PDB file of N, CA and C in Angstrom:
ATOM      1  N   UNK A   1      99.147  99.309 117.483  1.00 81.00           N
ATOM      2  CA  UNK A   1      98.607 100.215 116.482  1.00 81.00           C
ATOM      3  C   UNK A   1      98.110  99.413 115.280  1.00 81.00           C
ATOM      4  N   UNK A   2      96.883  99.997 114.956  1.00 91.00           N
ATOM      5  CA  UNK A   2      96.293  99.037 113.624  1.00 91.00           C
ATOM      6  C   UNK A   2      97.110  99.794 112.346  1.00 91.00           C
ATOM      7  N   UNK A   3      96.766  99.043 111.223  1.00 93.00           N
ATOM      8  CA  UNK A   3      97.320  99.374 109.994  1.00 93.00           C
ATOM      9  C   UNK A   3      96.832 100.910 109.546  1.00 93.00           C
ATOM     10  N   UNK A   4      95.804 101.221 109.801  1.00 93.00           N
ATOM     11  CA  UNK A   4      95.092 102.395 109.425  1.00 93.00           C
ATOM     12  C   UNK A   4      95.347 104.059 110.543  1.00 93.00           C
ATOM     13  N   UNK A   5      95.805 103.451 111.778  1.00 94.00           N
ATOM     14  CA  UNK A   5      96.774 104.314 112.612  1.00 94.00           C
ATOM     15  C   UNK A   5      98.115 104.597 112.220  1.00 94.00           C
ATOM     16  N   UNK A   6      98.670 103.753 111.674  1.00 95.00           N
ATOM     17  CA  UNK A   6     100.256 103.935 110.630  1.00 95.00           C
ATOM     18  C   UNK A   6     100.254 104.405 109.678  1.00 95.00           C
ATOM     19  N   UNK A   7      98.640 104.434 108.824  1.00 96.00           N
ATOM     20  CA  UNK A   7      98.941 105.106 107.971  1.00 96.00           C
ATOM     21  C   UNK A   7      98.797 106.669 108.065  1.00 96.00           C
ATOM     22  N   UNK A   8      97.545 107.005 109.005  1.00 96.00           N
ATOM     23  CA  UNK A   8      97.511 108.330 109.118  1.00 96.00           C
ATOM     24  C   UNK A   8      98.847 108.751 109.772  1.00 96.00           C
ATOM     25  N   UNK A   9      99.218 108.184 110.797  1.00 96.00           N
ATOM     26  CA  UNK A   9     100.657 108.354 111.445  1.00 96.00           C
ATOM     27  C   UNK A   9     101.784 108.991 110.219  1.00 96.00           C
ATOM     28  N   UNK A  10     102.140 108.212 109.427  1.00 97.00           N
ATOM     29  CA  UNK A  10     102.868 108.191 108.083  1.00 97.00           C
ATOM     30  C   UNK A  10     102.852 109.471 107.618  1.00 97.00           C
ATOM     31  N   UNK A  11     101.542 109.746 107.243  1.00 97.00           N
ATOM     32  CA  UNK A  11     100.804 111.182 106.570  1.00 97.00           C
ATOM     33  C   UNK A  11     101.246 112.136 107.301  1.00 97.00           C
ATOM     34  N   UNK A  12     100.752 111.906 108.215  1.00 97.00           N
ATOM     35  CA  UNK A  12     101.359 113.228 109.919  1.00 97.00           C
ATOM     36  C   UNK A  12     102.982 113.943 109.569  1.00 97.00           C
ATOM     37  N   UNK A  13     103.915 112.424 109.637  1.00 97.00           N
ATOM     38  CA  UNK A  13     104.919 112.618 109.760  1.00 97.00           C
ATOM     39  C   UNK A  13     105.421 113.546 108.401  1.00 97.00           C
ATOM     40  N   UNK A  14     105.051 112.938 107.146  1.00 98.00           N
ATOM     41  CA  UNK A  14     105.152 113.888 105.846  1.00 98.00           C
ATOM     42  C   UNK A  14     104.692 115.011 105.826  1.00 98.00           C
ATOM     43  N   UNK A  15     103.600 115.684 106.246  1.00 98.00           N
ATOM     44  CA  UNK A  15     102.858 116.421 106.090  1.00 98.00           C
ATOM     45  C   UNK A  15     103.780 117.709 106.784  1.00 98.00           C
ATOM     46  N   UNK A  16     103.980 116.880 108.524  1.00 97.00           N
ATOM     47  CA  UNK A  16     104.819 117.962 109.049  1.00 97.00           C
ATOM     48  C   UNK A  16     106.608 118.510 108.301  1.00 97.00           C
ATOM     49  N   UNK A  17     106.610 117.269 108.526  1.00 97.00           N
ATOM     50  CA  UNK A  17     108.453 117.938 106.799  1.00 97.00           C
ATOM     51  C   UNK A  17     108.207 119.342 105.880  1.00 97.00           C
ATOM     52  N   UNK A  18     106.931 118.399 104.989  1.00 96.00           N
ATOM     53  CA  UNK A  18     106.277 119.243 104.302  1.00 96.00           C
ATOM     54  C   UNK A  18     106.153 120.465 104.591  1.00 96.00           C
ATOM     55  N   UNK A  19     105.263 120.442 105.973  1.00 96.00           N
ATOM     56  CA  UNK A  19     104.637 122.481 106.604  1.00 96.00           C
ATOM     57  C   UNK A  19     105.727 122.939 106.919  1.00 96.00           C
ATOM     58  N   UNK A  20     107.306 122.413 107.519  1.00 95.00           N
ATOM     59  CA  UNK A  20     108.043 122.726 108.037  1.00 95.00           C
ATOM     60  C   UNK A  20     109.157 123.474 106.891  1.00 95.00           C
ATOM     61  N   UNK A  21     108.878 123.171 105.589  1.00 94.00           N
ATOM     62  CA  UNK A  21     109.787 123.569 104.781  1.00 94.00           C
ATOM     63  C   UNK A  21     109.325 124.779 103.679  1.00 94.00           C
ATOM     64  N   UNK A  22     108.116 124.537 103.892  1.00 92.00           N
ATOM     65  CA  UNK A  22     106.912 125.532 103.102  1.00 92.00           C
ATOM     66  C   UNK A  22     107.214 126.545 103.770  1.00 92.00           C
ATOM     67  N   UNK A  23     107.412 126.710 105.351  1.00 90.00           N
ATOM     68  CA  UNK A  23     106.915 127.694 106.073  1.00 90.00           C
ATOM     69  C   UNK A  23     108.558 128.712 106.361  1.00 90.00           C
ATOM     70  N   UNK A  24     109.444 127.197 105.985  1.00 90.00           N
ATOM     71  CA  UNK A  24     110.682 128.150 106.024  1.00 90.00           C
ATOM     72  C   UNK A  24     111.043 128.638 104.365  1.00 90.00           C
ATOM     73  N   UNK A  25     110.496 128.495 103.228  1.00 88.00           N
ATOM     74  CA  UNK A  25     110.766 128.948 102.013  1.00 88.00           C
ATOM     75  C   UNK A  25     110.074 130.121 102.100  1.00 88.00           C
ATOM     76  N   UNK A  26     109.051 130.424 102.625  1.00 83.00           N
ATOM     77  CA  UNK A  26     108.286 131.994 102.637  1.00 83.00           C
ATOM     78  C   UNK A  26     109.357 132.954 102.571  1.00 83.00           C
ATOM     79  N   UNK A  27     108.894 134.266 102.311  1.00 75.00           N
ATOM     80  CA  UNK A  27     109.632 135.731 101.954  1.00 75.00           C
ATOM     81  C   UNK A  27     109.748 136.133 103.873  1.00 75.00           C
ATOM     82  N   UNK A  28     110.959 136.443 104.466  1.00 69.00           N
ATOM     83  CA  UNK A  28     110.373 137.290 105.083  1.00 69.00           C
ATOM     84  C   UNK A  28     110.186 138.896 105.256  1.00 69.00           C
ATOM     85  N   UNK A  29     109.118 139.091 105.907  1.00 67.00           N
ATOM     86  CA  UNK A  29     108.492 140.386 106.546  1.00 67.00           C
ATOM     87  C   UNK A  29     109.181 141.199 106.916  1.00 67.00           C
ATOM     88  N   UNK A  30     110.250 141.155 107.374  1.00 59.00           N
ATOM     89  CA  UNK A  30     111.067 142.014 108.197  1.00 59.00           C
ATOM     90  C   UNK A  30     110.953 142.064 109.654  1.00 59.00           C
ATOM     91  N   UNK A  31     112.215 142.514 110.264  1.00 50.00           N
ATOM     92  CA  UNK A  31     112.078 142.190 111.648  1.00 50.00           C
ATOM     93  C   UNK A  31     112.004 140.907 112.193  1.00 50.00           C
ATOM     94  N   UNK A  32     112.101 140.176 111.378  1.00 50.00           N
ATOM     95  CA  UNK A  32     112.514 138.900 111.985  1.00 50.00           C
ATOM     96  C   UNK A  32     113.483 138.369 112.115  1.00 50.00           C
ATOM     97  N   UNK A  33     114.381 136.843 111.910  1.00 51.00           N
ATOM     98  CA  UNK A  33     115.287 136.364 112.011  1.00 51.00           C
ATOM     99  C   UNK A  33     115.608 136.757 110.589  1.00 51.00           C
ATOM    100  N   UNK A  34     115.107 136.802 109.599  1.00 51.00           N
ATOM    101  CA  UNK A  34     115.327 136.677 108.496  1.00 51.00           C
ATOM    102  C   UNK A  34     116.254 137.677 108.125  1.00 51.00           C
ATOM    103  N   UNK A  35     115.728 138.808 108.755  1.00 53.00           N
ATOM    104  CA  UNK A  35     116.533 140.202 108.696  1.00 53.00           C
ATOM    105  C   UNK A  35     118.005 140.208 109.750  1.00 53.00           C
ATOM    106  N   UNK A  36     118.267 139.240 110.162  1.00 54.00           N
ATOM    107  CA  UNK A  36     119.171 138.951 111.257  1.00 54.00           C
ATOM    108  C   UNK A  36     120.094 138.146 110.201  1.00 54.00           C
ATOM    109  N   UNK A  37     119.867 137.339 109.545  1.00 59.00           N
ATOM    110  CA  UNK A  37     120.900 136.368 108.582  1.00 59.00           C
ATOM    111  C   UNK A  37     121.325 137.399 107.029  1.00 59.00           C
ATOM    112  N   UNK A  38     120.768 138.084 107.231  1.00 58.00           N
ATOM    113  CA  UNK A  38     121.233 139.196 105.318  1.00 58.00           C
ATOM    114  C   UNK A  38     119.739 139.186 104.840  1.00 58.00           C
ATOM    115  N   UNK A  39     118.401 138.700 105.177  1.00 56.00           N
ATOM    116  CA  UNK A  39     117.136 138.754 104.412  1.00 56.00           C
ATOM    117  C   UNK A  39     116.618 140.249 104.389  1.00 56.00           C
ATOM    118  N   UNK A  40     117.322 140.795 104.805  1.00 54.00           N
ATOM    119  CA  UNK A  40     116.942 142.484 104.712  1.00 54.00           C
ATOM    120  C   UNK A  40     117.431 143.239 103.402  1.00 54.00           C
ATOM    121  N   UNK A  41     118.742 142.272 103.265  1.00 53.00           N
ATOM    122  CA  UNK A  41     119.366 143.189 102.366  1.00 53.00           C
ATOM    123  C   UNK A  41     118.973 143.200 100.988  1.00 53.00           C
ATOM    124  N   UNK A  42     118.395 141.801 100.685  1.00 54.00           N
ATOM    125  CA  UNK A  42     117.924 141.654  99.131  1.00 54.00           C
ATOM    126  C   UNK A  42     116.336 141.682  99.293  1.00 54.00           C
ATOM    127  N   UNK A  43     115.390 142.816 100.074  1.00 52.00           N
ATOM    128  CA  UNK A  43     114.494 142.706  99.976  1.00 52.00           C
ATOM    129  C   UNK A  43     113.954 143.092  98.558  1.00 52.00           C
ATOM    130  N   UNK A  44     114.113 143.477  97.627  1.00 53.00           N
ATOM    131  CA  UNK A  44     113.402 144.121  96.395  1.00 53.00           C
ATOM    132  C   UNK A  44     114.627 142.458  95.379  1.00 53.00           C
ATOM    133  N   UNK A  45     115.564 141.932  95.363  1.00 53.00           N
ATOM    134  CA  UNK A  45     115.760 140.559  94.925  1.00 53.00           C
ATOM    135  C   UNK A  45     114.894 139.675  94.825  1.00 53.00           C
ATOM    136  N   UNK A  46     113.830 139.577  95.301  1.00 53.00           N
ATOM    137  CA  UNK A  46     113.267 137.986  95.935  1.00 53.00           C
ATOM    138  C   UNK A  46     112.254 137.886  95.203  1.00 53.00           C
ATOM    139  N   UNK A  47     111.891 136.488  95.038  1.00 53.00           N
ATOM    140  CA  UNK A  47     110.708 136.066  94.043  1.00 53.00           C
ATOM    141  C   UNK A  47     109.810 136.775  93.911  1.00 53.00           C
ATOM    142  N   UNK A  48     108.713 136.133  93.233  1.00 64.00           N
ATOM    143  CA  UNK A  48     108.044 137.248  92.583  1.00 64.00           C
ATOM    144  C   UNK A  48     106.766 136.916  93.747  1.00 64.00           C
ATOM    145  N   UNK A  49     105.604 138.114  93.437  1.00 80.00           N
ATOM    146  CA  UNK A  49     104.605 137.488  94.114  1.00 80.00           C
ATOM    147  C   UNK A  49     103.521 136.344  94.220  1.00 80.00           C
ATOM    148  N   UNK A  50     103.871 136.373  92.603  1.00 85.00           N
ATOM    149  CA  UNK A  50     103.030 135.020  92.347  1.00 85.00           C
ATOM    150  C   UNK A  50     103.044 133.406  92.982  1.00 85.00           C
ATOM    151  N   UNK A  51     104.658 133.268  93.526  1.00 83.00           N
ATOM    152  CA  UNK A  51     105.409 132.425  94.057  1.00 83.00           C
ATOM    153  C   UNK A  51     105.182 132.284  95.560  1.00 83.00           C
ATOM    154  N   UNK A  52     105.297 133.718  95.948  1.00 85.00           N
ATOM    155  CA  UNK A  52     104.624 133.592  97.101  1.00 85.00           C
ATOM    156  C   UNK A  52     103.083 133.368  97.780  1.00 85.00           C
ATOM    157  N   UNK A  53     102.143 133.400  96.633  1.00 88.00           N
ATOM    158  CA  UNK A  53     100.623 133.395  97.092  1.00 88.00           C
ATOM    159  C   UNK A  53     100.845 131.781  96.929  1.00 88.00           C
ATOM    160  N   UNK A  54     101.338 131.335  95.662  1.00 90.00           N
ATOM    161  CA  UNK A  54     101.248 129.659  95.326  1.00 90.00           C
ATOM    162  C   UNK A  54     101.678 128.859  96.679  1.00 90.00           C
ATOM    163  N   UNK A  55     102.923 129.806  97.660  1.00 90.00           N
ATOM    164  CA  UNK A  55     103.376 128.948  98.736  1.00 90.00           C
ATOM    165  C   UNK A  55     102.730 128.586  99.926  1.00 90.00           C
ATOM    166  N   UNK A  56     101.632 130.283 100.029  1.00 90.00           N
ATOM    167  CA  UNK A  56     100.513 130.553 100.605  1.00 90.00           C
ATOM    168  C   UNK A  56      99.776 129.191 100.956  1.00 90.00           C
ATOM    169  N   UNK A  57      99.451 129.016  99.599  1.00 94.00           N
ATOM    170  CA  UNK A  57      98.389 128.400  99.489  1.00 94.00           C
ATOM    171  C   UNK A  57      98.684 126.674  99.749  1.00 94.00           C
ATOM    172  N   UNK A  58      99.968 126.135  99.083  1.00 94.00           N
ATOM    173  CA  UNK A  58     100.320 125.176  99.853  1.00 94.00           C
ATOM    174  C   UNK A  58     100.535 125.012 101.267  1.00 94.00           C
ATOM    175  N   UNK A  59     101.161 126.094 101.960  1.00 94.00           N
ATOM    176  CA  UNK A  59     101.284 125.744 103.109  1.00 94.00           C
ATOM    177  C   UNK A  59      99.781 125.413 103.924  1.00 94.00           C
ATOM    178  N   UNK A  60      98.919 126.472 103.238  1.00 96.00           N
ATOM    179  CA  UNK A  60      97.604 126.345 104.278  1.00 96.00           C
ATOM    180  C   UNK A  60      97.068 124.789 103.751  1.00 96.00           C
ATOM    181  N   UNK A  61      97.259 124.254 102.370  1.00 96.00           N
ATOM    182  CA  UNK A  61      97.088 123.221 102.654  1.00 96.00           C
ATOM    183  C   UNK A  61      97.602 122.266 103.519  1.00 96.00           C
ATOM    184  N   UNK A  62      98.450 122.024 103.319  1.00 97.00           N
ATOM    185  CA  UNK A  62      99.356 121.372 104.293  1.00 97.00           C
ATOM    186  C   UNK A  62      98.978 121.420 105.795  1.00 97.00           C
ATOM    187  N   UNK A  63      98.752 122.491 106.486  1.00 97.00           N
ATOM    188  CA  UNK A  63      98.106 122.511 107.767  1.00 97.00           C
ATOM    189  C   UNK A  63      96.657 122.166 107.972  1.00 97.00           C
ATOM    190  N   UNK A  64      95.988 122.113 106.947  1.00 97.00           N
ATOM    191  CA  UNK A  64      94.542 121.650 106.890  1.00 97.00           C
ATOM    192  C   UNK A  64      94.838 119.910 106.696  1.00 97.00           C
ATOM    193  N   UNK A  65      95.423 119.344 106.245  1.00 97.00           N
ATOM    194  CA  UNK A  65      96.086 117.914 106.204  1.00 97.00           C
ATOM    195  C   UNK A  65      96.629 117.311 107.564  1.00 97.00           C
ATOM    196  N   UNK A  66      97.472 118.426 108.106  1.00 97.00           N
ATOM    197  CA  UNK A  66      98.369 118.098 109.309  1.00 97.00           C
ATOM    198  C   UNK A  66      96.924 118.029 110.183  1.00 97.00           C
ATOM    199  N   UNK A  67      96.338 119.178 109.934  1.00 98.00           N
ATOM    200  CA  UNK A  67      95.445 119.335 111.889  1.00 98.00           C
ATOM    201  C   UNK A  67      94.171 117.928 111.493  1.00 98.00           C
ATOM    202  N   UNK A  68      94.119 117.883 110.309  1.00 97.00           N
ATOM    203  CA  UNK A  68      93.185 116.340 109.713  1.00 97.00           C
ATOM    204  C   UNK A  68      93.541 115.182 110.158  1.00 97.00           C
ATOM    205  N   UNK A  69      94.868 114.980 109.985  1.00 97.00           N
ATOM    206  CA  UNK A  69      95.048 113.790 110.488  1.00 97.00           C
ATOM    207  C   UNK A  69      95.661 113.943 112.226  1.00 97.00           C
ATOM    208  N   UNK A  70      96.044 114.808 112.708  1.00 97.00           N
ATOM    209  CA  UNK A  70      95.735 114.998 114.386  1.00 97.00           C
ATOM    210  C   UNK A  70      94.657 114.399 115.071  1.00 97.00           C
ATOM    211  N   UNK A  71      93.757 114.783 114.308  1.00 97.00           N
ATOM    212  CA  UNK A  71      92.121 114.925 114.874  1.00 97.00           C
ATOM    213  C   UNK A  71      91.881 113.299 114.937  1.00 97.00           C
ATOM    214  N   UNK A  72      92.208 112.925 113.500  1.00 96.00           N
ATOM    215  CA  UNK A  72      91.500 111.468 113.007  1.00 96.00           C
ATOM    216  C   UNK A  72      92.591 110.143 113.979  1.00 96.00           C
ATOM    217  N   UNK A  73      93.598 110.945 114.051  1.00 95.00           N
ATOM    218  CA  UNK A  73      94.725 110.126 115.291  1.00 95.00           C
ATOM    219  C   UNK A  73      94.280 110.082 116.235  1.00 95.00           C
ATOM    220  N   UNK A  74      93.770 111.237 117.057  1.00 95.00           N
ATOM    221  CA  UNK A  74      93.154 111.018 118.118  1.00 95.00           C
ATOM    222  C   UNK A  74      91.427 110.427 118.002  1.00 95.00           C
ATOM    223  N   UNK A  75      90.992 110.139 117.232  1.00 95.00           N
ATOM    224  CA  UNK A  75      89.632 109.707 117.240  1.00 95.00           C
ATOM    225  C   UNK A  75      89.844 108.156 117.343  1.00 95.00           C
ATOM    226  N   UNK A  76      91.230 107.509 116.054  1.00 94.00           N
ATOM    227  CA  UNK A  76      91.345 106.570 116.021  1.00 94.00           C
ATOM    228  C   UNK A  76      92.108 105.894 117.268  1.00 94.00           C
ATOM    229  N   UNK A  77      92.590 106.744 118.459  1.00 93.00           N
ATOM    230  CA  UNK A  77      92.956 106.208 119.282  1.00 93.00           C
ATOM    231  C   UNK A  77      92.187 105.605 120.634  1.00 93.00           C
ATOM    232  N   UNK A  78      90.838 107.064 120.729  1.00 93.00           N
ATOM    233  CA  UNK A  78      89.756 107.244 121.717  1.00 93.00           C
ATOM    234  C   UNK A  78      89.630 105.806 121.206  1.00 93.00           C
ATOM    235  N   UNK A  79      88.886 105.834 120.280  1.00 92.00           N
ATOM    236  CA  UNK A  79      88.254 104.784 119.946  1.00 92.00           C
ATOM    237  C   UNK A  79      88.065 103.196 119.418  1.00 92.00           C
ATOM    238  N   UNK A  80      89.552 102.852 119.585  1.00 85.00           N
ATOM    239  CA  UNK A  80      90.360 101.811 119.013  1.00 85.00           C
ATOM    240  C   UNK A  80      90.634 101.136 118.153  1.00 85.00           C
ATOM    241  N   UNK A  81      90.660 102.056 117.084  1.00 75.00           N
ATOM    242  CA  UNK A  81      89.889 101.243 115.416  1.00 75.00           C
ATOM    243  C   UNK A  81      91.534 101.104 115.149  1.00 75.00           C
TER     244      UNK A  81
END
C-alpha cells in the first residue's frame, strides 16, 4: 500500500467511528430498539430539535466522506497509485 492509500484508509476508518456514533446519538422514532431499552418512555424529555437537524446534518456529512473515500480506495487500488 502506498502512503496515499493509508491515508485515505485512515480517513475511512475515522469517518466510520464517526457515522457509527452520529447515527447511534439520533432521537429515536419509535418502534424500534430504542423503544425496547426505555426510549419510549421519555419521548417528550429529549433534546431539542435543533440538535437533532445539526446531527442530521453531520451524519449526512460523514457518509458523503465515508462513500468518498470508498470510491477513491477503490480507484486507488484498480489503479495502483
Amino acid at each position: 500500500m502506498t502512503l496515499y492509500q493509508w491515508i485515505v484508509a485512515g480517513i475511512l476508518v475515522v469517518t466510520s467511528l464517526l457515522l457509527i456514533m452520529s447515527v447511534l446519538l439520533h432521537k429515536g422514532k419509535g418502534g424500534g430498539l430504542s423503544d425496547m431499552f426505555g426510549g419510549g418512555v421519555s419521548g417528550g424529555l429529549s433534546g431539542s430539535s435543533v440538535v437533532e437537524r445539526n446531527l442530521d446534518r453531520i451524519s449526512i456529512v460523514l457518509s458523503i466522506i465515508w462513500i468518498s473515500c470508498i470510491v477513491a480506495l477503490s480507484l486507488m487500488y484498480k489503479h495502483s497509485i
